[in-house]
Amino acid sequence: CPRAGVGCPRRVSSVLNRDVKQFGKKHMFDSSEETCWNSDQGTCQWVTLDFPRPVKVSQLHVQFQGGFSSRLCTLEGCRAGEELVKISTLYPEDVHAMQISFAGRGGLDMVEETVLDKLKITFEDSTDFFGRIVVYHLGVLGERL
């Protein structure tokens, strides 16, 4: 699944001022440097992806806006009909650059190679005083099964 986030039903915890046209979740996946998902304020913002069929996740790509990133990301996943379980804990940097986590290799942090139908990424420690998160790009790469 070269771009697991594309075409997958997805949900987010919030959108800044409920302005989905300007700051909605779709902007994390549109490959534009001009657009982004901007959460509203509050702790523990999150994104969920529901894949149409099982995916073996091998990489996570994320590009935050510096100053509006997360120091701690928890990845949870499950197969269809099961409860979410913790997969990995990531510690991104507070930078605007693309950050990549690889299964089984170095990289930012480790993403356990896991087969799942649903993935939840929780941004637990925002660098913004109000808890806002800004994501320009989110990519979950892997293999469709």
mmCIF file of C-alpha atoms in Angstrom:
data_model
loop_
_atom_site.group_PDB
_atom_site.id
_atom_site.type_symbol
_atom_site.label_atom_id
_atom_site.label_comp_id
_atom_site.label_asym_id
_atom_site.label_seq_id
_atom_site.Cartn_x
_atom_site.Cartn_y
_atom_site.Cartn_z
ATOM 1 C CA CYS A 1 0.000 0.000 0.000
ATOM 2 C CA PRO A 2 2.307 2.757 -1.191
ATOM 3 C CA ARG A 3 0.178 5.531 0.288
ATOM 4 C CA ALA A 4 -1.953 3.896 2.960
ATOM 5 C CA GLY A 5 -3.470 7.219 4.064
ATOM 6 C CA VAL A 6 -4.884 8.004 0.623
ATOM 7 C CA GLY A 7 -8.412 6.795 0.057
ATOM 8 C CA CYS A 8 -8.733 5.400 3.577
ATOM 9 C CA PRO A 9 -11.525 6.589 5.837
ATOM 10 C CA ARG A 10 -9.892 8.802 8.439
ATOM 11 C CA ARG A 11 -10.850 10.850 11.456
ATOM 12 C CA VAL A 12 -9.118 13.539 13.473
ATOM 13 C CA SER A 13 -9.637 14.756 17.006
ATOM 14 C CA SER A 14 -10.369 18.354 15.996
ATOM 15 C CA VAL A 15 -9.915 21.050 13.351
ATOM 16 C CA LEU A 16 -8.946 24.639 14.177
ATOM 17 C CA ASN A 17 -12.122 26.722 14.461
ATOM 18 C CA ARG A 18 -13.928 23.848 12.673
ATOM 19 C CA ASP A 19 -12.621 25.317 9.397
ATOM 20 C CA VAL A 20 -12.320 22.035 7.488
ATOM 21 C CA LYS A 21 -11.960 23.816 4.139
ATOM 22 C CA GLN A 22 -8.752 25.564 5.213
ATOM 23 C CA PHE A 23 -7.387 23.209 7.922
ATOM 24 C CA GLY A 24 -9.144 19.851 7.400
ATOM 25 C CA LYS A 25 -7.687 16.343 7.598
ATOM 26 C CA LYS A 26 -7.545 15.951 3.811
ATOM 27 C CA HIS A 27 -4.631 18.398 3.698
ATOM 28 C CA MET A 28 -2.289 15.889 5.405
ATOM 29 C CA PHE A 29 -2.579 13.661 2.331
ATOM 30 C CA ASP A 30 -2.725 16.122 -0.602
ATOM 31 C CA SER A 31 1.075 16.362 -1.142
ATOM 32 C CA SER A 32 0.892 20.166 -1.099
ATOM 33 C CA GLU A 33 3.481 22.225 0.760
ATOM 34 C CA GLU A 34 0.867 24.980 1.101
ATOM 35 C CA THR A 35 -1.818 23.117 3.062
ATOM 36 C CA CYS A 36 -1.984 21.356 6.426
ATOM 37 C CA TRP A 37 -4.223 19.857 9.081
ATOM 38 C CA ASN A 38 -4.365 22.204 12.039
ATOM 39 C CA SER A 39 -5.937 20.841 15.208
ATOM 40 C CA ASP A 40 -7.832 22.994 17.649
ATOM 41 C CA GLN A 41 -6.316 23.499 21.082
ATOM 42 C CA GLY A 42 -6.364 20.773 23.719
ATOM 43 C CA THR A 43 -4.302 17.850 24.844
ATOM 44 C CA CYS A 44 -3.891 14.545 23.035
ATOM 45 C CA GLN A 45 -4.840 15.317 19.451
ATOM 46 C CA TRP A 46 -5.112 12.232 17.236
ATOM 47 C CA VAL A 47 -5.590 10.828 13.719
ATOM 48 C CA THR A 48 -7.113 7.453 12.842
ATOM 49 C CA LEU A 49 -6.889 5.574 9.547
ATOM 50 C CA ASP A 50 -9.189 2.675 8.627
ATOM 51 C CA PHE A 51 -7.669 0.634 5.815
ATOM 52 C CA PRO A 52 -10.008 -1.120 3.346
ATOM 53 C CA ARG A 53 -7.994 -4.344 3.765
ATOM 54 C CA PRO A 54 -5.126 -5.477 6.015
ATOM 55 C CA VAL A 55 -1.853 -3.573 5.699
ATOM 56 C CA LYS A 56 1.607 -4.493 6.966
ATOM 57 C CA VAL A 57 2.860 -1.080 8.092
ATOM 58 C CA SER A 58 6.582 -0.500 7.643
ATOM 59 C CA GLN A 59 7.098 3.278 7.649
ATOM 60 C CA LEU A 60 5.552 6.403 9.103
ATOM 61 C CA HIS A 61 6.272 9.783 7.523
ATOM 62 C CA VAL A 62 5.236 12.971 9.307
ATOM 63 C CA GLN A 63 5.970 16.632 8.704
ATOM 64 C CA PHE A 64 4.915 19.038 11.439
ATOM 65 C CA GLN A 65 5.111 22.797 11.518
ATOM 66 C CA GLY A 66 7.919 23.708 13.905
ATOM 67 C CA GLY A 67 6.442 25.007 17.158
ATOM 68 C CA PHE A 68 3.250 22.983 16.603
ATOM 69 C CA SER A 69 4.615 19.460 16.726
ATOM 70 C CA SER A 70 4.395 16.580 19.157
ATOM 71 C CA ARG A 71 7.278 15.431 21.344
ATOM 72 C CA LEU A 72 5.535 12.098 21.925
ATOM 73 C CA CYS A 73 3.428 10.055 19.502
ATOM 74 C CA THR A 74 1.751 6.793 20.407
ATOM 75 C CA LEU A 75 0.805 4.409 17.627
ATOM 76 C CA GLU A 76 -2.024 1.978 18.265
ATOM 77 C CA GLY A 77 -3.509 -0.485 15.839
ATOM 78 C CA CYS A 78 -5.774 -3.463 15.473
ATOM 79 C CA ARG A 79 -7.326 -5.918 13.084
ATOM 80 C CA ALA A 80 -10.990 -5.524 12.135
ATOM 81 C CA GLY A 81 -13.324 -6.121 15.081
ATOM 82 C CA GLU A 82 -10.536 -5.996 17.675
ATOM 83 C CA GLU A 83 -9.581 -3.397 20.271
ATOM 84 C CA LEU A 84 -6.687 -0.997 19.669
ATOM 85 C CA VAL A 85 -3.350 -2.063 21.171
ATOM 86 C CA LYS A 86 -0.160 -0.053 21.512
ATOM 87 C CA ILE A 87 2.352 -0.683 18.704
ATOM 88 C CA SER A 88 5.073 1.930 19.173
ATOM 89 C CA THR A 89 6.062 5.122 20.901
ATOM 90 C CA LEU A 90 7.796 7.751 18.769
ATOM 91 C CA TYR A 91 9.676 10.884 19.841
ATOM 92 C CA PRO A 92 9.641 13.327 16.901
ATOM 93 C CA GLU A 93 11.714 16.486 16.791
ATOM 94 C CA ASP A 94 10.167 19.960 16.876
ATOM 95 C CA VAL A 95 11.156 20.775 13.296
ATOM 96 C CA HIS A 96 9.446 21.418 9.971
ATOM 97 C CA ALA A 97 11.429 18.718 8.129
ATOM 98 C CA MET A 98 9.944 15.388 7.060
ATOM 99 C CA GLN A 99 10.588 12.763 9.737
ATOM 100 C CA ILE A 100 10.566 9.060 8.907
ATOM 101 C CA SER A 101 10.331 5.994 11.129
ATOM 102 C CA PHE A 102 11.247 2.604 9.710
ATOM 103 C CA ALA A 103 10.349 -0.887 10.850
ATOM 104 C CA GLY A 104 13.398 -2.886 11.778
ATOM 105 C CA ARG A 105 15.891 -0.094 11.020
ATOM 106 C CA GLY A 106 17.191 3.115 12.525
ATOM 107 C CA GLY A 107 15.437 6.276 11.483
ATOM 108 C CA LEU A 108 13.723 8.636 13.836
ATOM 109 C CA ASP A 109 12.366 5.867 16.029
ATOM 110 C CA MET A 110 11.204 2.354 15.455
ATOM 111 C CA VAL A 111 7.817 1.423 14.057
ATOM 112 C CA GLU A 112 7.071 -2.235 14.700
ATOM 113 C CA GLU A 113 6.155 -3.941 11.441
ATOM 114 C CA THR A 114 2.562 -4.864 12.169
ATOM 115 C CA VAL A 115 -0.427 -6.138 10.183
ATOM 116 C CA LEU A 116 -3.539 -4.102 10.898
ATOM 117 C CA ASP A 117 -6.798 -2.724 9.573
ATOM 118 C CA LYS A 118 -6.882 0.397 11.751
ATOM 119 C CA LEU A 119 -4.139 2.755 12.936
ATOM 120 C CA LYS A 120 -4.431 5.513 15.514
ATOM 121 C CA ILE A 121 -1.670 8.088 15.987
ATOM 122 C CA THR A 122 -1.992 10.098 19.192
ATOM 123 C CA PHE A 123 -0.009 13.314 19.564
ATOM 124 C CA GLU A 124 0.430 13.433 23.335
ATOM 125 C CA ASP A 125 2.869 16.257 24.069
ATOM 126 C CA SER A 126 2.438 19.319 21.861
ATOM 127 C CA THR A 127 5.232 21.884 21.697
ATOM 128 C CA ASP A 128 2.504 24.555 21.422
ATOM 129 C CA PHE A 129 1.387 26.034 24.744
ATOM 130 C CA PHE A 130 -2.285 25.534 23.764
ATOM 131 C CA GLY A 131 -1.850 21.952 22.562
ATOM 132 C CA ARG A 132 -2.354 22.614 18.856
ATOM 133 C CA ILE A 133 -0.776 20.278 16.302
ATOM 134 C CA VAL A 134 -0.040 21.219 12.673
ATOM 135 C CA VAL A 135 0.728 18.414 10.194
ATOM 136 C CA TYR A 136 1.671 19.188 6.574
ATOM 137 C CA HIS A 137 2.212 15.589 5.557
ATOM 138 C CA LEU A 138 1.297 12.229 7.035
ATOM 139 C CA GLY A 139 2.193 9.046 5.220
ATOM 140 C CA VAL A 140 1.818 5.455 6.349
ATOM 141 C CA LEU A 141 3.677 3.125 4.031
ATOM 142 C CA GLY A 142 3.551 -0.617 3.881
ATOM 143 C CA GLU A 143 2.239 -3.588 1.997
ATOM 144 C CA ARG A 144 -1.362 -4.543 1.232
ATOM 145 C CA LEU A 145 -2.168 -8.123 2.151
#
